[in-house]
Short mmCIF file of C-alpha atoms in Angstrom, two decimals:
data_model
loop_
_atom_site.label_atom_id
_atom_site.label_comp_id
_atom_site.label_asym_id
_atom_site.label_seq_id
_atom_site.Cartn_x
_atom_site.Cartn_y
_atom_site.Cartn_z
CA UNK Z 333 -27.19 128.19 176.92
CA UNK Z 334 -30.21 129.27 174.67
CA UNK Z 335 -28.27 130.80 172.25
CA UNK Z 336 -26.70 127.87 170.76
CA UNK Z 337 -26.55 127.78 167.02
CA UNK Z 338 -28.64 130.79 166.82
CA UNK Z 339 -26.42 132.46 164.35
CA UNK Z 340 -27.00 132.55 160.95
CA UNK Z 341 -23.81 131.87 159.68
CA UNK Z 342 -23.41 128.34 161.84
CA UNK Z 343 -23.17 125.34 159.87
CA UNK Z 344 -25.88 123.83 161.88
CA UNK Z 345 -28.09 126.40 160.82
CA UNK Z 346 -26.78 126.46 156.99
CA UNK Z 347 -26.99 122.34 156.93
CA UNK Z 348 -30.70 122.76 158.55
CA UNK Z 349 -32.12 125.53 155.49
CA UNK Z 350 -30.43 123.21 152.79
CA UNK Z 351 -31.91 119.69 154.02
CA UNK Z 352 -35.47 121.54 155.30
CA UNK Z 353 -35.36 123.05 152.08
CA UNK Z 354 -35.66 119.83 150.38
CA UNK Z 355 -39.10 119.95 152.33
CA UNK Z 356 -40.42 123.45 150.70
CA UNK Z 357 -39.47 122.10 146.87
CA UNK Z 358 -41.12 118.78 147.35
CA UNK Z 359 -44.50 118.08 146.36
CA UNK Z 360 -47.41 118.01 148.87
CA UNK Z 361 -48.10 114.74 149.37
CA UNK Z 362 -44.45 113.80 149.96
CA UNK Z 363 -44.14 115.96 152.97
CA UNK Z 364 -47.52 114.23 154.56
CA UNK Z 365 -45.34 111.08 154.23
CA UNK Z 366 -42.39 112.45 155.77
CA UNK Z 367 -44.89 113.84 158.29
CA UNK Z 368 -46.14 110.29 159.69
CA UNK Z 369 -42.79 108.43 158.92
CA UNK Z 370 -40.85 111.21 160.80
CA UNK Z 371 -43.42 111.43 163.49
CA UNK Z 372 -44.61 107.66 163.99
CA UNK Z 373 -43.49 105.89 160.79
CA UNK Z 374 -39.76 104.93 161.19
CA UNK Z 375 -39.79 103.97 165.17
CA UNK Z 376 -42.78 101.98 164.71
CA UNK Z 377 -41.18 100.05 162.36
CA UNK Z 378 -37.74 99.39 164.63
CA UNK Z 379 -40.33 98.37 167.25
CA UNK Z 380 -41.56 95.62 164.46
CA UNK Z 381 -38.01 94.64 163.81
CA UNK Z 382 -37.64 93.60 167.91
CA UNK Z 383 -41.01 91.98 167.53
CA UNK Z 384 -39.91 90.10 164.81
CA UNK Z 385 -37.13 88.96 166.55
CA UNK Z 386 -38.54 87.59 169.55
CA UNK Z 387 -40.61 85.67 167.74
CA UNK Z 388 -37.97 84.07 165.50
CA UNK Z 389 -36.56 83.48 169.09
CA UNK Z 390 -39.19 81.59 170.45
CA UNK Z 391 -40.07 79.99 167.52
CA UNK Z 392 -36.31 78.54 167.66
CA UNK Z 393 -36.91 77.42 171.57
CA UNK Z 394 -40.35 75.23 170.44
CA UNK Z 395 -38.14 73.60 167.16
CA UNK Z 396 -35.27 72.44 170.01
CA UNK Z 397 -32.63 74.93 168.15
CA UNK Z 398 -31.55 76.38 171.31
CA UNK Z 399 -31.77 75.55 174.85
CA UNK Z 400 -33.34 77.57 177.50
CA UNK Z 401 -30.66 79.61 178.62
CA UNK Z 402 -29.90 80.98 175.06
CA UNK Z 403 -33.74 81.61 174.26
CA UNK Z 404 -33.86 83.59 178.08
CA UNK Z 405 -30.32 85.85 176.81
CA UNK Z 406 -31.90 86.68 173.86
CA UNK Z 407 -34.89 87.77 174.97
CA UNK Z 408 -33.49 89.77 177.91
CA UNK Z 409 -31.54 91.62 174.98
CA UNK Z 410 -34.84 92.35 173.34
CA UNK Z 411 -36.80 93.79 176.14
CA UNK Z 412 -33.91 96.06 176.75
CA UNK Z 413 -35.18 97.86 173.68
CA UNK Z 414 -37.91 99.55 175.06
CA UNK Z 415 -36.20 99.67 178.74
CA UNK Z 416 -33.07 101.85 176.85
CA UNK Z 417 -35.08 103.76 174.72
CA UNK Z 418 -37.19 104.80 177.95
CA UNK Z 419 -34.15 105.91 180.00
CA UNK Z 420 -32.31 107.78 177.59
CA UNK Z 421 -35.35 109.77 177.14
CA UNK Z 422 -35.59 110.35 180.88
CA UNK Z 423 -32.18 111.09 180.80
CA UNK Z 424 -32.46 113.65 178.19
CA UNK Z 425 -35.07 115.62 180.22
CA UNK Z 426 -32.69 117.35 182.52
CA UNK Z 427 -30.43 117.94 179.08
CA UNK Z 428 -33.26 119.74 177.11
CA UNK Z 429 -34.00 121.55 180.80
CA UNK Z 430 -29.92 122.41 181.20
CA UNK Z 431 -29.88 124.10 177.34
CA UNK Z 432 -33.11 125.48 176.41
CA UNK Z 433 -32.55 125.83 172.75
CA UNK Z 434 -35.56 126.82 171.16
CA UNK Z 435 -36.84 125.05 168.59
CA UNK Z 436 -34.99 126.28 164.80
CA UNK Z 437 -38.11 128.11 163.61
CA UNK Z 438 -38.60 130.12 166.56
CA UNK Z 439 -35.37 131.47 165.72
CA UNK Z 440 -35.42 131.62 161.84
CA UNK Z 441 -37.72 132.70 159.74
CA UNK Z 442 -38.52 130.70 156.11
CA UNK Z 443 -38.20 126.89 157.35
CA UNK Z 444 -41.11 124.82 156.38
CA UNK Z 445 -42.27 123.33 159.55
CA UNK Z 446 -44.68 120.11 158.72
CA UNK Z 447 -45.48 119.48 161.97
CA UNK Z 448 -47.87 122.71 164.37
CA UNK Z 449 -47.35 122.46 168.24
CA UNK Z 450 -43.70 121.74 168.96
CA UNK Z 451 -43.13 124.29 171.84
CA UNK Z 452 -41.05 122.51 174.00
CA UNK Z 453 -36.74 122.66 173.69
CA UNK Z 454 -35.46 121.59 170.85
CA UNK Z 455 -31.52 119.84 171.69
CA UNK Z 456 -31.45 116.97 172.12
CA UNK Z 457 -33.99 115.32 169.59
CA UNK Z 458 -36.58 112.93 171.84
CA UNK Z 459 -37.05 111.23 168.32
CA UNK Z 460 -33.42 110.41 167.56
CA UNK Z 461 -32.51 109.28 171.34
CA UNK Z 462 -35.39 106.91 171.43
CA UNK Z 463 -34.40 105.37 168.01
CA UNK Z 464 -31.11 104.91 168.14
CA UNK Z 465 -31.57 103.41 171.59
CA UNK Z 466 -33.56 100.68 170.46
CA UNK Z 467 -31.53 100.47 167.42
CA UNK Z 468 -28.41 100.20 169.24
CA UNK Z 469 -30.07 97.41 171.64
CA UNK Z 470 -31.37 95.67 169.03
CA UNK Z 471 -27.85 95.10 167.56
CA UNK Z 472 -27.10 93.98 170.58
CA UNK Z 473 -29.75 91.26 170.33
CA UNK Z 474 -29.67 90.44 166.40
CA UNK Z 475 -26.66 91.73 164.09
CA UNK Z 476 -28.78 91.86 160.53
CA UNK Z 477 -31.66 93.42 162.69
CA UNK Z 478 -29.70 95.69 164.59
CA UNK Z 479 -28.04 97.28 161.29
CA UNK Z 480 -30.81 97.84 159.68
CA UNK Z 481 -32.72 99.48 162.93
CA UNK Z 482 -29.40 101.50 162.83
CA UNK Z 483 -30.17 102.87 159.41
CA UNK Z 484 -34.28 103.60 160.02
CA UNK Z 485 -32.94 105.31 162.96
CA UNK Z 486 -30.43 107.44 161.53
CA UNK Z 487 -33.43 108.25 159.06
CA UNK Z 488 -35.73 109.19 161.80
CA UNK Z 489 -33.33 111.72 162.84
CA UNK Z 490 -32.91 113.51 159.58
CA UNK Z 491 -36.50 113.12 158.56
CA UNK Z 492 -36.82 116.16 162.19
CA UNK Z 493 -34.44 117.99 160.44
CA UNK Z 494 -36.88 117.80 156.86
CA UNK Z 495 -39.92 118.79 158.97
CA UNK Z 496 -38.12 121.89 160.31
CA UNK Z 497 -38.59 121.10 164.08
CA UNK Z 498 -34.92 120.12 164.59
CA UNK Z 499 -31.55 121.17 164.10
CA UNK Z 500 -28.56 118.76 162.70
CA UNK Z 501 -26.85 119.09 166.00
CA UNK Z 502 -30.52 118.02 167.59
CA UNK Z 503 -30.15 115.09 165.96
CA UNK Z 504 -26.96 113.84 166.22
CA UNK Z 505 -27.23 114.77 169.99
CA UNK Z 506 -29.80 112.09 170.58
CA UNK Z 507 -27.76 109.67 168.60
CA UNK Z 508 -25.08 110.51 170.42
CA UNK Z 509 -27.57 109.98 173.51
CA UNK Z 510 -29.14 107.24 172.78
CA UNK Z 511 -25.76 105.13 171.90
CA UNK Z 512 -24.33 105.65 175.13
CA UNK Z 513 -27.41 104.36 177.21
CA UNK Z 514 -27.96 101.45 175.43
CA UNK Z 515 -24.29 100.65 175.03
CA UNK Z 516 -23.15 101.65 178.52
CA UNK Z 517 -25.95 100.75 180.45
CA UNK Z 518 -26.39 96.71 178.73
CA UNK Z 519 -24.18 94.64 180.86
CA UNK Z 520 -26.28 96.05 184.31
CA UNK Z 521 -29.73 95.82 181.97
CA UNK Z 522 -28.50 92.16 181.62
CA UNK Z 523 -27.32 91.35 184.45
CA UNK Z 524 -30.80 92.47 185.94
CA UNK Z 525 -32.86 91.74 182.84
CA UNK Z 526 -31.55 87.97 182.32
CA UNK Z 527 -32.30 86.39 185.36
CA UNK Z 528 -35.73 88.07 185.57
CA UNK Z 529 -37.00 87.24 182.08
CA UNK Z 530 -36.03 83.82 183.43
CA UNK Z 531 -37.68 83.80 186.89
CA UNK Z 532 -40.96 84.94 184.39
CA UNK Z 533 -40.89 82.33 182.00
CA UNK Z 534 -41.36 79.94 184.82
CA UNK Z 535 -44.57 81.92 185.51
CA UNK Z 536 -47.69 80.24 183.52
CA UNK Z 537 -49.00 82.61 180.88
CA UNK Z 538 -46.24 85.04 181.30
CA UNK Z 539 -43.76 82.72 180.45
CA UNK Z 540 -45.59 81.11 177.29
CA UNK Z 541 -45.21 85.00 175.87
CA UNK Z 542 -41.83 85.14 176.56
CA UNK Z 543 -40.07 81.85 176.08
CA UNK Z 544 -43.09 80.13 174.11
CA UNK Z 545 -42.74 76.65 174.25
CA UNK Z 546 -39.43 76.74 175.98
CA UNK Z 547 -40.36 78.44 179.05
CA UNK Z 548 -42.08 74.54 179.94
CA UNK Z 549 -38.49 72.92 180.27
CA UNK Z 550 -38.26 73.88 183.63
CA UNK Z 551 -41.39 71.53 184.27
CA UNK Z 552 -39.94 68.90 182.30
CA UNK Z 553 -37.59 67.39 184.08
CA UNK Z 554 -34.98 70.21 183.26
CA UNK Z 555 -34.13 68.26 179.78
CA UNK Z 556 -32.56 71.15 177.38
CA UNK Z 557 -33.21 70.80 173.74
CA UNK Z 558 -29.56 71.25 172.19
CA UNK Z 559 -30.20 70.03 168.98
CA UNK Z 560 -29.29 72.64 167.38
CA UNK Z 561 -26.52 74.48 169.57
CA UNK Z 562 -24.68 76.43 166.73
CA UNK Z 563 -27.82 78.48 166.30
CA UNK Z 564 -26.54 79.80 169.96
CA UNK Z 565 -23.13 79.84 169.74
CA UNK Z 566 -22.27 83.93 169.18
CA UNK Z 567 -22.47 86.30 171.63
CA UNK Z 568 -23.89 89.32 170.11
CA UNK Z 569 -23.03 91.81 172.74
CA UNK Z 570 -21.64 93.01 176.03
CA UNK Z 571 -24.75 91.60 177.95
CA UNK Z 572 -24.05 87.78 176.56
CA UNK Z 573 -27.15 87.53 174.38
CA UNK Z 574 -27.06 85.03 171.60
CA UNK Z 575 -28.06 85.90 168.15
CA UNK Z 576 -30.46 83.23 167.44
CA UNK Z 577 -32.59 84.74 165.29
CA UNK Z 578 -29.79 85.02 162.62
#
């Protein structure tokens, strides 16, 4: 299956030359940019988005806005970020093994390439599976967060298509990818993920990272702090996380 979208007449390859083209016309220092956001920039910052959340999380356990059980589904929903994104690039291995597109500018000349070294099969984008994994998880965790992780993602996967090292249909592969793991996969991540985040907030250390102050309430005489219970009250997926950090 090498030979997909090889032909110069493909849309792929047309919608490819005009967006990478946008690379070749712009000024020097905006490709560097592009460069690092494409490369590190734009997940990094989806990662700080599910950092952010687990600490509005835990800082909502310690003020006695939600009980234990609601701070433990949240954070289960957050650490499936990283566990989705990790699978659905695992997942994509045999995919880029099965196809063996080349990469777009081993295959046509006059792309601007910004980034040297990308040797390996090009469909479907590592990049754009791994972001829109954790994006997609992270709207499972946090609504607001989620959307916006959503839009950095979708982002990530057009800034490969800038830098020449992808095709369109790379990129909407891995979204495509990346979706159906984290969307698919969350009620068995949760199901595993819930009661284990809670079995390791009862573990000292461990747990204080987690839960923060929270994770102590099964030392406390099991007393849950309810006093704010609305904060808990919507499910904000399939896996029965509350959006707490709304």
């Amino acid at each position: 299956m090498a030979g997909l979208a090889e032909s110069g007449s493909n849309p792929d390859v047309g919608l490819l030359f005009e967006i990478n083209g946008l690379a070749e016309a712009a000024p020097t220092w905006f490709d560097r940019i592009m460069e690092y956001v494409g490369e590190y920039g734009l997940p990094l910052v989806i990662v700080a988005l599910g950092l952010w959340c687990l600490v509005r999380v835990r800082r909502l356990g310690r003020d006695g806005l939600a009980d234990r059980e609601s701070v433990v589904a949240s954070v289960a929903a957050i650490v499936w970020m990283p566990v989705a994104a990790l699978l659905a690039v695992i997942v994509n291995i045999p995919i880029r093994g099965f196809v063996e597109r080349p990469r777009p500018f081993m295959t046509h000349r006059g792309l601007e390439v910004l980034v040297e070294g990308k040797d390996d099969f090009s469909f479907v984008s590592d990049h754009a599976t791994l972001a829109m994994a954790m994006a997609v998880a992270l709207f499972l965790a946090h609504r607001k967060f989620g959307v916006l992780a959503i839009l950095l993602a979708v982002l990530a996967g057009l800034s490969r298509v800038y830098m020449g090292v992808h095709y369109p249909t790379d990129v909407a592969g891995g979204f495509a990818l990346g979706t159906a793991v984290a969307l698919l996969l969350s009620p068995v991540a949760m199901a595993v993920l819930t009661p284990l985040v809670g079995w390791l907030g009862g573990v000292p250390g461990i747990g204080r990272l987690l839960l923060g102050d929270v994770a102590r309430e099964d030392h406390d005489g099991g007393a849950a702090r309810t006093d704010g219970r609305a904060a808990g009250d919507r499910p904000a997926g399939p896996g029965g996380a509350r959006d707490l950090a709304a």
